[in-house]
Amino acid sequence: MSVEIVLSILSLPVAVILMFLVIWNIISFDELKTDYKNPIDLCNSLNPLVLPEYALQGFVAFCYLYYMQYLGIVIMVPLTAYHAYRYLRRPRMSVLGIYDPTAVMNGDEMDRNKKEGFVKLALYLINFFAGLLWMILAVSS
């Protein structure tokens, strides 16, 4: 079995995990907006998931770059650059993550995070179907 087949098969569960993480993010911000969750609980539940999401997404972007899958490159490389920008511009905190409990309650910040979640969900869905196509092409050749 070639490396391309293995990586294309691995990209599908990784895409599903990324979609789950983004859906968790969207639901958490909706719970914050409807007062089911307070900002400290939100940040305690989302901040530990930021770096694993970025690492998985970076792995998928690397796979696409290594095997020159152009659709994946167009989707994942700009998103990886945005994640790096977002992490480098995060508030200074004692814990890893990008969400600060004092800033996350701001209405504009909350809306921006929800919109970011929906855009990332759309990109991860496209990534899932591109990975499915990549796997079919790798297995059939």
GROMACS .gro file of N, CA, C and O in nm, residues 53-111:
model
  236
   53GLU      N    1  -0.662   2.111   1.730
   53GLU     CA    2  -0.727   2.145   1.603
   53GLU      C    3  -0.625   2.201   1.504
   53GLU      O    4  -0.622   2.161   1.387
   54TYR      N    5  -0.543   2.291   1.550
   54TYR     CA    6  -0.443   2.352   1.462
   54TYR      C    7  -0.342   2.248   1.414
   54TYR      O    8  -0.299   2.250   1.299
   55ALA      N    9  -0.303   2.156   1.502
   55ALA     CA   10  -0.206   2.053   1.464
   55ALA      C   11  -0.266   1.957   1.360
   55ALA      O   12  -0.200   1.923   1.261
   56LEU      N   13  -0.389   1.915   1.381
   56LEU     CA   14  -0.454   1.826   1.284
   56LEU      C   15  -0.473   1.896   1.150
   56LEU      O   16  -0.449   1.838   1.044
   57GLN      N   17  -0.514   2.021   1.154
   57GLN     CA   18  -0.535   2.095   1.031
   57GLN      C   19  -0.401   2.118   0.960
   57GLN      O   20  -0.393   2.110   0.838
   58GLY      N   21  -0.296   2.144   1.035
   58GLY     CA   22  -0.164   2.158   0.975
   58GLY      C   23  -0.115   2.029   0.912
   58GLY      O   24  -0.051   2.029   0.807
   59PHE      N   25  -0.145   1.914   0.976
   59PHE     CA   26  -0.109   1.784   0.920
   59PHE      C   27  -0.179   1.761   0.787
   59PHE      O   28  -0.116   1.716   0.690
   60VAL      N   29  -0.307   1.793   0.780
   60VAL     CA   30  -0.381   1.776   0.654
   60VAL      C   31  -0.325   1.869   0.547
   60VAL      O   32  -0.308   1.830   0.432
   61ALA      N   33  -0.294   1.993   0.585
   61ALA     CA   34  -0.236   2.087   0.489
   61ALA      C   35  -0.101   2.037   0.439
   61ALA      O   36  -0.071   2.047   0.319
   62PHE      N   37  -0.019   1.980   0.528
   62PHE     CA   38   0.109   1.925   0.488
   62PHE      C   39   0.090   1.809   0.390
   62PHE      O   40   0.164   1.797   0.291
   63CYS      N   41  -0.007   1.723   0.417
   63CYS     CA   42  -0.034   1.610   0.325
   63CYS      C   43  -0.073   1.660   0.187
   63CYS      O   44  -0.027   1.607   0.086
   64TYR      N   45  -0.159   1.760   0.185
   64TYR     CA   46  -0.199   1.816   0.055
   64TYR      C   47  -0.081   1.880  -0.017
   64TYR      O   48  -0.066   1.867  -0.138
   65LEU      N   49   0.004   1.950   0.057
   65LEU     CA   50   0.122   2.011  -0.005
   65LEU      C   51   0.219   1.906  -0.056
   65LEU      O   52   0.275   1.919  -0.165
   66TYR      N   53   0.239   1.801   0.022
   66TYR     CA   54   0.335   1.697  -0.014
   66TYR      C   55   0.293   1.624  -0.141
   66TYR      O   56   0.376   1.591  -0.225
   67TYR      N   57   0.163   1.599  -0.154
   67TYR     CA   58   0.115   1.526  -0.271
   67TYR      C   59   0.052   1.616  -0.377
   67TYR      O   60  -0.011   1.567  -0.471
   68MET      N   61   0.069   1.746  -0.361
   68MET     CA   62   0.025   1.845  -0.460
   68MET      C   63  -0.122   1.826  -0.499
   68MET      O   64  -0.157   1.823  -0.616
   69GLN      N   65  -0.208   1.818  -0.400
   69GLN     CA   66  -0.352   1.814  -0.422
   69GLN      C   67  -0.400   1.959  -0.420
   69GLN      O   68  -0.415   2.019  -0.315
   70TYR      N   69  -0.424   2.015  -0.538
   70TYR     CA   70  -0.442   2.158  -0.552
   70TYR      C   71  -0.566   2.211  -0.483
   70TYR      O   72  -0.564   2.319  -0.424
   71LEU      N   73  -0.676   2.137  -0.485
   71LEU     CA   74  -0.796   2.184  -0.416
   71LEU      C   75  -0.770   2.192  -0.266
   71LEU      O   76  -0.808   2.290  -0.202
   72GLY      N   77  -0.705   2.092  -0.212
   72GLY     CA   78  -0.671   2.094  -0.070
   72GLY      C   79  -0.574   2.206  -0.035
   72GLY      O   80  -0.585   2.266   0.072
   73ILE      N   81  -0.481   2.232  -0.123
   73ILE     CA   82  -0.385   2.341  -0.099
   73ILE      C   83  -0.457   2.475  -0.095
   73ILE      O   84  -0.432   2.558  -0.008
   74VAL      N   85  -0.549   2.494  -0.189
   74VAL     CA   86  -0.624   2.621  -0.195
   74VAL      C   87  -0.706   2.641  -0.068
   74VAL      O   88  -0.721   2.753  -0.019
   75ILE      N   89  -0.757   2.533  -0.012
   75ILE     CA   90  -0.840   2.544   0.109
   75ILE      C   91  -0.756   2.552   0.235
   75ILE      O   92  -0.777   2.638   0.320
   76MET      N   93  -0.659   2.463   0.250
   76MET     CA   94  -0.593   2.444   0.378
   76MET      C   95  -0.475   2.537   0.406
   76MET      O   96  -0.452   2.573   0.520
   77VAL      N   97  -0.400   2.574   0.306
   77VAL     CA   98  -0.283   2.658   0.333
   77VAL      C   99  -0.324   2.798   0.381
   77VAL      O  100  -0.269   2.847   0.480
   78PRO      N  101  -0.423   2.865   0.318
   78PRO     CA  102  -0.466   2.993   0.375
   78PRO      C  103  -0.525   2.979   0.515
   78PRO      O  104  -0.504   3.065   0.601
   79LEU      N  105  -0.596   2.869   0.540
   79LEU     CA  106  -0.652   2.847   0.673
   79LEU      C  107  -0.542   2.823   0.776
   79LEU      O  108  -0.550   2.871   0.889
   80THR      N  109  -0.437   2.753   0.737
   80THR     CA  110  -0.323   2.733   0.826
   80THR      C  111  -0.254   2.867   0.856
   80THR      O  112  -0.217   2.893   0.971
   81ALA      N  113  -0.240   2.950   0.755
   81ALA     CA  114  -0.180   3.082   0.777
   81ALA      C  115  -0.269   3.166   0.869
   81ALA      O  116  -0.218   3.236   0.958
   82TYR      N  117  -0.400   3.157   0.853
   82TYR     CA  118  -0.492   3.231   0.941
   82TYR      C  119  -0.481   3.180   1.084
   82TYR      O  120  -0.483   3.258   1.178
   83HIS      N  121  -0.471   3.048   1.101
   83HIS     CA  122  -0.457   2.993   1.235
   83HIS      C  123  -0.327   3.041   1.301
   83HIS      O  124  -0.327   3.073   1.420
   84ALA      N  125  -0.219   3.044   1.225
   84ALA     CA  126  -0.092   3.093   1.280
   84ALA      C  127  -0.105   3.240   1.318
   84ALA      O  128  -0.061   3.282   1.427
   85TYR      N  129  -0.167   3.320   1.232
   85TYR     CA  130  -0.189   3.462   1.262
   85TYR      C  131  -0.274   3.478   1.388
   85TYR      O  132  -0.243   3.557   1.476
   86ARG      N  133  -0.382   3.402   1.394
   86ARG     CA  134  -0.474   3.412   1.508
   86ARG      C  135  -0.405   3.370   1.638
   86ARG      O  136  -0.426   3.432   1.741
   87TYR      N  137  -0.323   3.266   1.633
   87TYR     CA  138  -0.256   3.222   1.755
   87TYR      C  139  -0.147   3.320   1.798
   87TYR      O  140  -0.128   3.343   1.917
   88LEU      N  141  -0.077   3.378   1.703
   88LEU     CA  142   0.027   3.475   1.738
   88LEU      C  143  -0.032   3.606   1.790
   88LEU      O  144   0.034   3.677   1.865
   89ARG      N  145  -0.156   3.638   1.752
   89ARG     CA  146  -0.221   3.762   1.796
   89ARG      C  147  -0.317   3.738   1.913
   89ARG      O  148  -0.399   3.824   1.944
   90ARG      N  149  -0.306   3.625   1.979
   90ARG     CA  150  -0.396   3.593   2.089
   90ARG      C  151  -0.366   3.679   2.210
   90ARG      O  152  -0.255   3.734   2.224
   91PRO      N  153  -0.463   3.692   2.302
   91PRO     CA  154  -0.435   3.767   2.425
   91PRO      C  155  -0.333   3.695   2.511
   91PRO      O  156  -0.324   3.572   2.507
   92ARG      N  157  -0.257   3.769   2.585
   92ARG     CA  158  -0.156   3.709   2.672
   92ARG      C  159  -0.225   3.648   2.793
   92ARG      O  160  -0.290   3.718   2.871
   93MET      N  161  -0.214   3.515   2.804
   93MET     CA  162  -0.278   3.443   2.913
   93MET      C  163  -0.179   3.344   2.971
   93MET      O  164  -0.076   3.316   2.911
   94SER      N  165  -0.214   3.288   3.085
   94SER     CA  166  -0.126   3.188   3.146
   94SER      C  167  -0.150   3.048   3.089
   94SER      O  168  -0.070   2.959   3.110
   95VAL      N  169  -0.262   3.029   3.018
   95VAL     CA  170  -0.293   2.898   2.960
   95VAL      C  171  -0.281   2.906   2.809
   95VAL      O  172  -0.287   3.014   2.750
   96LEU      N  173  -0.262   2.789   2.747
   96LEU     CA  174  -0.259   2.786   2.602
   96LEU      C  175  -0.401   2.800   2.548
   96LEU      O  176  -0.497   2.752   2.607
   97GLY      N  177  -0.413   2.863   2.434
   97GLY     CA  178  -0.544   2.883   2.374
   97GLY      C  179  -0.557   3.024   2.320
   97GLY      O  180  -0.465   3.105   2.331
   98ILE      N  181  -0.672   3.052   2.262
   98ILE     CA  182  -0.693   3.183   2.202
   98ILE      C  183  -0.811   3.259   2.262
   98ILE      O  184  -0.835   3.373   2.226
   99TYR      N  185  -0.882   3.196   2.353
   99TYR     CA  186  -1.002   3.259   2.409
   99TYR      C  187  -0.975   3.311   2.549
   99TYR      O  188  -0.932   3.238   2.637
  100ASP      N  189  -1.002   3.441   2.568
  100ASP     CA  190  -0.985   3.507   2.696
  100ASP      C  191  -1.123   3.531   2.756
  100ASP      O  192  -1.210   3.586   2.689
  101PRO      N  193  -1.147   3.489   2.880
  101PRO     CA  194  -1.281   3.504   2.939
  101PRO      C  195  -1.331   3.648   2.945
  101PRO      O  196  -1.451   3.672   2.938
  102THR      N  197  -1.240   3.744   2.958
  102THR     CA  198  -1.286   3.883   2.966
  102THR      C  199  -1.324   3.940   2.830
  102THR      O  200  -1.409   4.027   2.822
  103ALA      N  201  -1.263   3.890   2.724
  103ALA     CA  202  -1.292   3.944   2.591
  103ALA      C  203  -1.400   3.866   2.518
  103ALA      O  204  -1.465   3.920   2.428
  104VAL      N  205  -1.422   3.741   2.555
  104VAL     CA  206  -1.512   3.655   2.480
  104VAL      C  207  -1.659   3.696   2.500
  104VAL      O  208  -1.743   3.666   2.415
  105MET      N  209  -1.690   3.766   2.606
  105MET     CA  210  -1.828   3.806   2.633
  105MET      C  211  -1.871   3.926   2.550
  105MET      O  212  -1.990   3.954   2.539
  106ASN      N  213  -1.777   3.994   2.487
  106ASN     CA  214  -1.808   4.107   2.400
  106ASN      C  215  -1.893   4.057   2.283
  106ASN      O  216  -1.863   3.956   2.220
  107GLY      N  217  -2.001   4.128   2.252
  107GLY     CA  218  -2.093   4.085   2.148
  107GLY      C  219  -2.029   4.073   2.011
  107GLY      O  220  -2.055   3.977   1.937
  108ASP      N  221  -1.941   4.168   1.977
  108ASP     CA  222  -1.873   4.161   1.847
  108ASP      C  223  -1.777   4.043   1.841
  108ASP      O  224  -1.769   3.974   1.739
  109GLU      N  225  -1.708   4.018   1.949
  109GLU     CA  226  -1.615   3.905   1.955
  109GLU      C  227  -1.691   3.772   1.946
  109GLU      O  228  -1.647   3.680   1.878
  110MET      N  229  -1.805   3.765   2.012
  110MET     CA  230  -1.886   3.644   2.009
  110MET      C  231  -1.936   3.617   1.867
  110MET      O  232  -1.929   3.504   1.818
  111ASP      N  233  -1.987   3.721   1.801
  111ASP     CA  234  -2.035   3.705   1.663
  111ASP      C  235  -1.921   3.669   1.568
  111ASP      O  236  -1.938   3.586   1.479
   0.00000   0.00000   0.00000
